[in-house]
Amino acid sequence: MQKVAIITGASRGIGRACAAMLARCGIKVIANYNKSENEANNLKEELTRENIEIDIFKADVSKREEVKQMVEFALNKYGKVDILVNNAGISQTKLFTDITDEDWQNMINTNLSSAFYMIQEVLPSMIHEKNGSIINISSVWGINGGSCEVHYSAAKAGMIGMTKALAKELGPSNIRVNAIAPGIIDTDMNKGYSEQEIKEIKEEIPLGRIGEPEDVAKCVKWLVEDDYTTGQVISINGGWLI
Ligand code: NAD
């Protein structure tokens, strides 16, 4: 029976690359988007041209009710969810002293509570199947901490704690939980960097280049296929953080 995956924030960037790669491997993909309907439709059309069918589903994953509706859609249509990639996220650069309560809540809700909601909603199906792979997209800043990104770093570190604790709790149900901590990946999230800043970052990366969304998607694909890795944080960063 075909595997079923939900990928959050899949209209562009890393999420889109993961959705396309898993769909091309024969996995039934539900690609979540929030605001970028055109981009989500583009992904669906691109795959349709290759005779691959995917579902796109609009939901703000920072809201429990919308997450619930998306998981219900998946369960009604396919009867199970085997793979969850918690990829949706936002970033913000601000001095710690300038972070407002609203910035903080927004960051935590979008980047961390979303994973809590998604995992709780898919879990009954995974436990019933006695199988599952949950992949949380964290960040190098969740390991190392990023200056002027305290709320982002805290949310991404929270994902790592959640990953390790859940891996222990869910291992006996044969559900693997892992995190990927990307370095700098060429997506909209980094469009604020100047050419000079990107050049300087590249010089710090032993492999000499910024990552592509597909570099992260390949790791997601591997974690989906593997069945003896759990509780790990894999940093896809070209050697930037060793
Ligand atoms: P991106 O901005 O292109 O993608 C983020 C996606 O999340 C978008 O599709 C966006 O619509 C979606 N999203 C945001 N809020 C949402 C919400 N409330 N509900 C549903 N979807 C929502 O950036 P990206 O680089 O592809 O980021 C993907 C993930 O990778 C993020 O979690 C990000 O923190 C993480 N990450 C990125 C980098 C990098 O260098 N690009 C590095 C480390 C970690």
mmCIF file of C-alpha atoms and ligand atoms in Angstrom:
data_model
loop_
_atom_site.group_PDB
_atom_site.id
_atom_site.type_symbol
_atom_site.label_atom_id
_atom_site.label_comp_id
_atom_site.label_asym_id
_atom_site.label_seq_id
_atom_site.Cartn_x
_atom_site.Cartn_y
_atom_site.Cartn_z
ATOM 1 C CA MET A 1 0.000 0.000 0.000
ATOM 2 C CA GLN A 2 1.255 3.465 -0.888
ATOM 3 C CA LYS A 3 2.659 5.598 1.921
ATOM 4 C CA VAL A 4 0.945 8.888 2.741
ATOM 5 C CA ALA A 5 2.846 12.047 3.702
ATOM 6 C CA ILE A 6 1.823 15.470 4.933
ATOM 7 C CA ILE A 7 4.393 18.197 4.372
ATOM 8 C CA THR A 8 3.706 21.583 5.943
ATOM 9 C CA GLY A 9 4.695 24.824 4.204
ATOM 10 C CA ALA A 10 5.172 22.991 0.922
ATOM 11 C CA SER A 11 4.351 25.684 -1.629
ATOM 12 C CA ARG A 12 7.960 26.846 -1.968
ATOM 13 C CA GLY A 13 11.539 26.381 -0.784
ATOM 14 C CA ILE A 14 12.517 23.314 1.231
ATOM 15 C CA GLY A 15 8.928 22.087 1.713
ATOM 16 C CA ARG A 16 8.255 22.197 -2.024
ATOM 17 C CA ALA A 17 11.443 20.248 -2.791
ATOM 18 C CA CYS A 18 10.472 17.616 -0.187
ATOM 19 C CA ALA A 19 6.932 17.328 -1.571
ATOM 20 C CA ALA A 20 8.182 16.919 -5.152
ATOM 21 C CA MET A 21 10.864 14.403 -4.200
ATOM 22 C CA LEU A 22 8.567 12.210 -2.078
ATOM 23 C CA ALA A 23 5.781 12.349 -4.682
ATOM 24 C CA ARG A 24 8.269 11.273 -7.389
ATOM 25 C CA CYS A 25 9.126 8.267 -5.180
ATOM 26 C CA GLY A 26 5.506 7.117 -5.315
ATOM 27 C CA ILE A 27 4.383 8.521 -1.968
ATOM 28 C CA LYS A 28 0.915 10.136 -1.746
ATOM 29 C CA VAL A 29 1.679 13.710 -0.777
ATOM 30 C CA ILE A 30 -0.568 16.274 0.860
ATOM 31 C CA ALA A 31 1.253 19.546 0.339
ATOM 32 C CA ASN A 32 0.149 22.146 2.853
ATOM 33 C CA TYR A 33 0.200 25.863 2.118
ATOM 34 C CA ASN A 34 -1.156 28.860 3.956
ATOM 35 C CA LYS A 35 -1.122 31.974 1.768
ATOM 36 C CA SER A 36 0.735 30.956 -1.411
ATOM 37 C CA GLU A 37 -2.113 29.340 -3.331
ATOM 38 C CA ASN A 38 -0.617 30.125 -6.769
ATOM 39 C CA GLU A 39 2.694 28.522 -5.870
ATOM 40 C CA ALA A 40 0.921 25.455 -4.441
ATOM 41 C CA ASN A 41 -1.064 25.152 -7.676
ATOM 42 C CA ASN A 42 2.173 25.455 -9.684
ATOM 43 C CA LEU A 43 3.638 22.521 -7.754
ATOM 44 C CA LYS A 44 0.513 20.447 -8.374
ATOM 45 C CA GLU A 45 0.573 21.303 -12.104
ATOM 46 C CA GLU A 46 4.289 20.530 -12.434
ATOM 47 C CA LEU A 47 3.715 17.053 -10.981
ATOM 48 C CA THR A 48 0.502 16.491 -12.937
ATOM 49 C CA ARG A 49 2.548 16.967 -16.137
ATOM 50 C CA GLU A 50 4.605 13.960 -14.952
ATOM 51 C CA ASN A 51 1.380 12.019 -14.259
ATOM 52 C CA ILE A 52 1.880 12.347 -10.509
ATOM 53 C CA GLU A 53 -1.131 13.324 -8.446
ATOM 54 C CA ILE A 54 -0.763 15.279 -5.218
ATOM 55 C CA ASP A 55 -3.219 17.062 -2.937
ATOM 56 C CA ILE A 56 -2.711 20.639 -1.894
ATOM 57 C CA PHE A 57 -4.394 21.780 1.322
ATOM 58 C CA LYS A 58 -4.714 25.284 2.743
ATOM 59 C CA ALA A 59 -4.196 25.475 6.496
ATOM 60 C CA ASP A 60 -2.489 27.841 8.892
ATOM 61 C CA VAL A 61 -0.532 25.309 10.922
ATOM 62 C CA SER A 62 -0.215 27.670 13.872
ATOM 63 C CA LYS A 63 -3.934 27.025 14.480
ATOM 64 C CA ARG A 64 -5.050 23.716 16.017
ATOM 65 C CA GLU A 65 -8.449 23.732 14.280
ATOM 66 C CA GLU A 66 -6.948 24.129 10.790
ATOM 67 C CA VAL A 67 -4.383 21.405 11.480
ATOM 68 C CA LYS A 68 -7.192 19.106 12.610
ATOM 69 C CA GLN A 69 -9.106 19.732 9.377
ATOM 70 C CA MET A 70 -6.059 18.959 7.246
ATOM 71 C CA VAL A 71 -5.341 15.682 9.036
ATOM 72 C CA GLU A 72 -9.040 14.729 8.806
ATOM 73 C CA PHE A 73 -8.863 15.362 5.061
ATOM 74 C CA ALA A 74 -5.862 13.024 4.784
ATOM 75 C CA LEU A 75 -7.473 10.317 6.901
ATOM 76 C CA ASN A 76 -10.803 10.504 5.060
ATOM 77 C CA LYS A 77 -9.084 10.258 1.687
ATOM 78 C CA TYR A 78 -6.276 7.779 2.380
ATOM 79 C CA GLY A 79 -7.130 6.178 5.736
ATOM 80 C CA LYS A 80 -3.719 6.878 7.312
ATOM 81 C CA VAL A 81 -0.725 9.188 7.553
ATOM 82 C CA ASP A 82 2.697 7.482 7.536
ATOM 83 C CA ILE A 83 5.016 10.459 7.155
ATOM 84 C CA LEU A 84 4.910 13.950 8.607
ATOM 85 C CA VAL A 85 7.388 16.663 7.685
ATOM 86 C CA ASN A 86 7.025 19.686 9.967
ATOM 87 C CA ASN A 87 8.632 22.220 7.671
ATOM 88 C CA ALA A 88 6.472 25.373 7.854
ATOM 89 C CA GLY A 89 8.320 28.210 9.481
ATOM 90 C CA ILE A 90 9.021 31.905 9.625
ATOM 91 C CA SER A 91 12.136 33.827 10.538
ATOM 92 C CA GLN A 92 12.730 37.325 11.826
ATOM 93 C CA THR A 93 15.888 39.276 12.578
ATOM 94 C CA LYS A 94 15.584 41.633 15.539
ATOM 95 C CA LEU A 95 17.549 42.707 18.572
ATOM 96 C CA PHE A 96 16.370 40.701 21.572
ATOM 97 C CA THR A 97 15.287 43.922 23.298
ATOM 98 C CA ASP A 98 13.058 44.819 20.326
ATOM 99 C CA ILE A 99 11.169 41.506 20.199
ATOM 100 C CA THR A 100 7.542 42.191 21.141
ATOM 101 C CA ASP A 101 5.189 39.740 22.857
ATOM 102 C CA GLU A 102 3.410 39.423 19.519
ATOM 103 C CA ASP A 103 6.667 38.609 17.642
ATOM 104 C CA TRP A 104 7.495 35.991 20.268
ATOM 105 C CA GLN A 105 4.050 34.338 20.186
ATOM 106 C CA ASN A 106 3.951 34.378 16.409
ATOM 107 C CA MET A 107 7.386 32.751 16.169
ATOM 108 C CA ILE A 108 6.647 30.056 18.757
ATOM 109 C CA ASN A 109 3.174 29.324 17.394
ATOM 110 C CA THR A 110 4.283 29.064 13.771
ATOM 111 C CA ASN A 111 7.574 27.228 14.246
ATOM 112 C CA LEU A 112 6.998 25.088 17.342
ATOM 113 C CA SER A 113 3.330 24.824 18.378
ATOM 114 C CA SER A 114 2.530 23.890 14.761
ATOM 115 C CA ALA A 115 4.680 20.758 15.146
ATOM 116 C CA PHE A 116 2.979 19.967 18.476
ATOM 117 C CA TYR A 117 -0.474 20.231 16.854
ATOM 118 C CA MET A 118 0.508 18.279 13.738
ATOM 119 C CA ILE A 119 2.132 15.440 15.668
ATOM 120 C CA GLN A 120 -0.786 15.106 18.106
ATOM 121 C CA GLU A 121 -3.264 14.955 15.242
ATOM 122 C CA VAL A 122 -1.415 12.350 13.128
ATOM 123 C CA LEU A 123 -0.344 10.182 16.038
ATOM 124 C CA PRO A 124 -3.494 8.046 16.471
ATOM 125 C CA SER A 125 -3.127 6.918 12.851
ATOM 126 C CA MET A 126 0.614 6.175 13.207
ATOM 127 C CA ILE A 127 0.058 4.286 16.464
ATOM 128 C CA HIS A 128 -2.726 2.278 14.850
ATOM 129 C CA GLU A 129 -0.440 1.396 11.923
ATOM 130 C CA LYS A 130 2.489 0.790 14.306
ATOM 131 C CA ASN A 131 4.597 2.725 11.851
ATOM 132 C CA GLY A 132 5.532 6.317 11.216
ATOM 133 C CA SER A 133 8.273 8.768 10.373
ATOM 134 C CA ILE A 134 8.174 12.301 11.749
ATOM 135 C CA ILE A 135 10.747 14.773 10.502
ATOM 136 C CA ASN A 136 11.056 18.182 12.125
ATOM 137 C CA ILE A 137 12.861 20.868 10.161
ATOM 138 C CA SER A 138 14.881 22.735 12.774
ATOM 139 C CA SER A 139 17.947 24.899 12.026
ATOM 140 C CA VAL A 140 21.621 25.282 12.850
ATOM 141 C CA TRP A 141 20.464 28.215 14.988
ATOM 142 C CA GLY A 142 18.494 25.714 17.085
ATOM 143 C CA ILE A 143 21.837 24.039 17.890
ATOM 144 C CA ASN A 144 24.186 27.021 17.975
ATOM 145 C CA GLY A 145 21.954 30.032 18.591
ATOM 146 C CA GLY A 146 21.821 32.927 16.157
ATOM 147 C CA SER A 147 22.504 36.504 17.231
ATOM 148 C CA CYS A 148 19.445 38.738 16.678
ATOM 149 C CA GLU A 149 17.336 35.621 16.133
ATOM 150 C CA VAL A 150 16.670 34.625 19.746
ATOM 151 C CA HIS A 151 12.991 33.768 19.276
ATOM 152 C CA TYR A 152 13.758 31.811 16.083
ATOM 153 C CA SER A 153 16.642 29.983 17.800
ATOM 154 C CA ALA A 154 14.464 29.185 20.833
ATOM 155 C CA ALA A 155 11.678 27.764 18.659
ATOM 156 C CA LYS A 156 14.134 25.664 16.618
ATOM 157 C CA ALA A 157 15.901 24.424 19.789
ATOM 158 C CA GLY A 158 12.447 23.534 21.126
ATOM 159 C CA MET A 159 11.924 21.363 18.073
ATOM 160 C CA ILE A 160 15.118 19.483 18.853
ATOM 161 C CA GLY A 161 14.032 18.821 22.454
ATOM 162 C CA MET A 162 10.650 17.683 21.199
ATOM 163 C CA THR A 163 12.310 15.374 18.660
ATOM 164 C CA LYS A 164 14.550 13.647 21.211
ATOM 165 C CA ALA A 165 11.857 13.241 23.878
ATOM 166 C CA LEU A 166 9.280 11.973 21.396
ATOM 167 C CA ALA A 167 11.727 9.536 19.823
ATOM 168 C CA LYS A 168 11.999 7.873 23.240
ATOM 169 C CA GLU A 169 8.262 7.921 23.867
ATOM 170 C CA LEU A 170 7.226 6.711 20.415
ATOM 171 C CA GLY A 171 10.004 4.226 19.655
ATOM 172 C CA PRO A 172 8.034 1.305 21.146
ATOM 173 C CA SER A 173 5.247 2.114 18.640
ATOM 174 C CA ASN A 174 7.780 1.936 15.784
ATOM 175 C CA ILE A 175 7.460 5.660 15.096
ATOM 176 C CA ARG A 176 10.736 7.375 14.274
ATOM 177 C CA VAL A 177 11.200 11.051 15.106
ATOM 178 C CA ASN A 178 14.172 12.953 13.723
ATOM 179 C CA ALA A 179 15.173 16.537 13.105
ATOM 180 C CA ILE A 180 17.058 18.129 10.272
ATOM 181 C CA ALA A 181 18.996 21.283 11.083
ATOM 182 C CA PRO A 182 19.820 22.988 7.781
ATOM 183 C CA GLY A 183 22.563 25.590 7.460
ATOM 184 C CA ILE A 184 22.059 28.269 4.807
ATOM 185 C CA ILE A 185 19.730 27.070 2.069
ATOM 186 C CA ASP A 186 18.881 29.080 -1.044
ATOM 187 C CA THR A 187 15.207 29.951 -0.426
ATOM 188 C CA ASP A 188 13.042 33.050 0.065
ATOM 189 C CA MET A 189 13.909 32.917 3.763
ATOM 190 C CA ASN A 190 17.399 34.193 2.935
ATOM 191 C CA LYS A 191 16.485 36.765 0.331
ATOM 192 C CA GLY A 192 17.352 39.521 2.839
ATOM 193 C CA TYR A 193 21.089 38.719 2.559
ATOM 194 C CA SER A 194 23.120 40.921 0.205
ATOM 195 C CA GLU A 195 25.367 39.358 -2.471
ATOM 196 C CA GLN A 196 28.388 40.335 -0.385
ATOM 197 C CA GLU A 197 26.961 38.632 2.730
ATOM 198 C CA ILE A 198 26.266 35.438 0.767
ATOM 199 C CA LYS A 199 29.820 35.534 -0.606
ATOM 200 C CA GLU A 200 31.209 35.832 2.928
ATOM 201 C CA ILE A 201 29.035 32.972 4.201
ATOM 202 C CA LYS A 202 30.175 30.757 1.302
ATOM 203 C CA GLU A 203 33.775 31.375 2.306
ATOM 204 C CA GLU A 204 32.991 29.922 5.750
ATOM 205 C CA ILE A 205 31.447 26.746 4.299
ATOM 206 C CA PRO A 206 33.979 23.944 3.673
ATOM 207 C CA LEU A 207 31.969 22.610 0.716
ATOM 208 C CA GLY A 208 32.052 26.114 -0.750
ATOM 209 C CA ARG A 209 28.411 26.633 -1.610
ATOM 210 C CA ILE A 210 25.021 27.562 -0.176
ATOM 211 C CA GLY A 211 22.683 24.551 0.114
ATOM 212 C CA GLU A 212 19.816 23.903 -2.285
ATOM 213 C CA PRO A 213 16.332 22.861 -1.090
ATOM 214 C CA GLU A 214 16.993 19.473 -2.756
ATOM 215 C CA ASP A 215 19.975 18.895 -0.424
ATOM 216 C CA VAL A 216 17.513 18.895 2.484
ATOM 217 C CA ALA A 217 14.877 16.927 0.556
ATOM 218 C CA LYS A 218 17.403 14.118 -0.089
ATOM 219 C CA CYS A 219 17.909 13.767 3.664
ATOM 220 C CA VAL A 220 14.139 13.738 4.216
ATOM 221 C CA LYS A 221 13.814 10.972 1.618
ATOM 222 C CA TRP A 222 16.545 8.976 3.326
ATOM 223 C CA LEU A 223 14.897 9.368 6.749
ATOM 224 C CA VAL A 224 11.594 8.226 5.273
ATOM 225 C CA GLU A 225 13.185 5.093 3.806
ATOM 226 C CA ASP A 226 15.360 4.253 6.809
ATOM 227 C CA ASP A 227 13.839 2.369 9.712
ATOM 228 C CA TYR A 228 16.557 2.316 12.377
ATOM 229 C CA THR A 229 17.302 6.007 12.907
ATOM 230 C CA THR A 230 15.439 7.930 15.567
ATOM 231 C CA GLY A 231 16.017 10.854 17.915
ATOM 232 C CA GLN A 232 18.775 12.262 15.710
ATOM 233 C CA VAL A 233 19.514 15.794 14.565
ATOM 234 C CA ILE A 234 21.101 15.791 11.122
ATOM 235 C CA SER A 235 22.653 19.073 10.137
ATOM 236 C CA ILE A 236 22.723 19.620 6.381
ATOM 237 C CA ASN A 237 25.123 22.538 6.224
ATOM 238 C CA GLY A 238 28.069 21.847 3.891
ATOM 239 C CA GLY A 239 30.355 21.598 6.914
ATOM 240 C CA TRP A 240 29.527 25.142 8.103
ATOM 241 C CA LEU A 241 28.817 23.813 11.604
ATOM 242 C CA ILE A 242 30.924 20.865 12.705
HETATM 243 P P1 NAD B 1 10.368 29.656 2.887
HETATM 244 O O1 NAD B 1 10.048 30.961 3.510
HETATM 245 O O2 NAD B 1 10.534 29.579 1.426
HETATM 246 O O3 NAD B 1 9.299 28.545 3.312
HETATM 247 C C1 NAD B 1 8.588 28.566 4.490
HETATM 248 C C2 NAD B 1 7.245 27.933 4.199
HETATM 249 O O4 NAD B 1 6.470 27.882 5.402
HETATM 250 C C3 NAD B 1 6.461 28.742 3.186
HETATM 251 O O5 NAD B 1 5.883 27.883 2.238
HETATM 252 C C4 NAD B 1 5.398 29.412 4.054
HETATM 253 O O6 NAD B 1 4.206 29.697 3.368
HETATM 254 C C5 NAD B 1 5.176 28.331 5.103
HETATM 255 N N1 NAD B 1 4.484 28.848 6.277
HETATM 256 C C6 NAD B 1 4.846 29.883 7.077
HETATM 257 N N2 NAD B 1 3.925 30.060 8.031
HETATM 258 C C7 NAD B 1 2.964 29.105 7.837
HETATM 259 C C8 NAD B 1 1.763 28.785 8.508
HETATM 260 N N3 NAD B 1 1.353 29.451 9.565
HETATM 261 N N4 NAD B 1 1.019 27.744 8.025
HETATM 262 C C9 NAD B 1 1.426 27.045 6.957
HETATM 263 N N5 NAD B 1 2.555 27.317 6.274
HETATM 264 C C10 NAD B 1 3.311 28.337 6.722
HETATM 265 O O7 NAD B 1 11.692 29.166 3.593
HETATM 266 P P2 NAD B 1 12.419 27.744 3.653
HETATM 267 O O8 NAD B 1 13.854 28.065 3.752
HETATM 268 O O9 NAD B 1 11.959 26.827 2.605
HETATM 269 O O10 NAD B 1 11.958 27.245 5.108
HETATM 270 C C11 NAD B 1 11.468 25.943 5.364
HETATM 271 C C12 NAD B 1 11.876 25.532 6.765
HETATM 272 O O11 NAD B 1 13.306 25.382 6.824
HETATM 273 C C13 NAD B 1 11.524 26.554 7.847
HETATM 274 O O12 NAD B 1 11.053 25.893 8.992
HETATM 275 C C14 NAD B 1 12.864 27.209 8.139
HETATM 276 O O13 NAD B 1 12.916 27.758 9.442
HETATM 277 C C15 NAD B 1 13.815 26.063 7.942
HETATM 278 N N6 NAD B 1 15.206 26.451 7.697
HETATM 279 C C16 NAD B 1 15.539 27.158 6.583
HETATM 280 C C17 NAD B 1 16.878 27.526 6.372
HETATM 281 C C18 NAD B 1 17.331 28.301 5.178
HETATM 282 O O14 NAD B 1 18.489 28.709 5.138
HETATM 283 N N7 NAD B 1 16.495 28.540 4.172
HETATM 284 C C19 NAD B 1 17.839 27.152 7.317
HETATM 285 C C20 NAD B 1 17.460 26.426 8.436
HETATM 286 C C21 NAD B 1 16.138 26.086 8.616
#
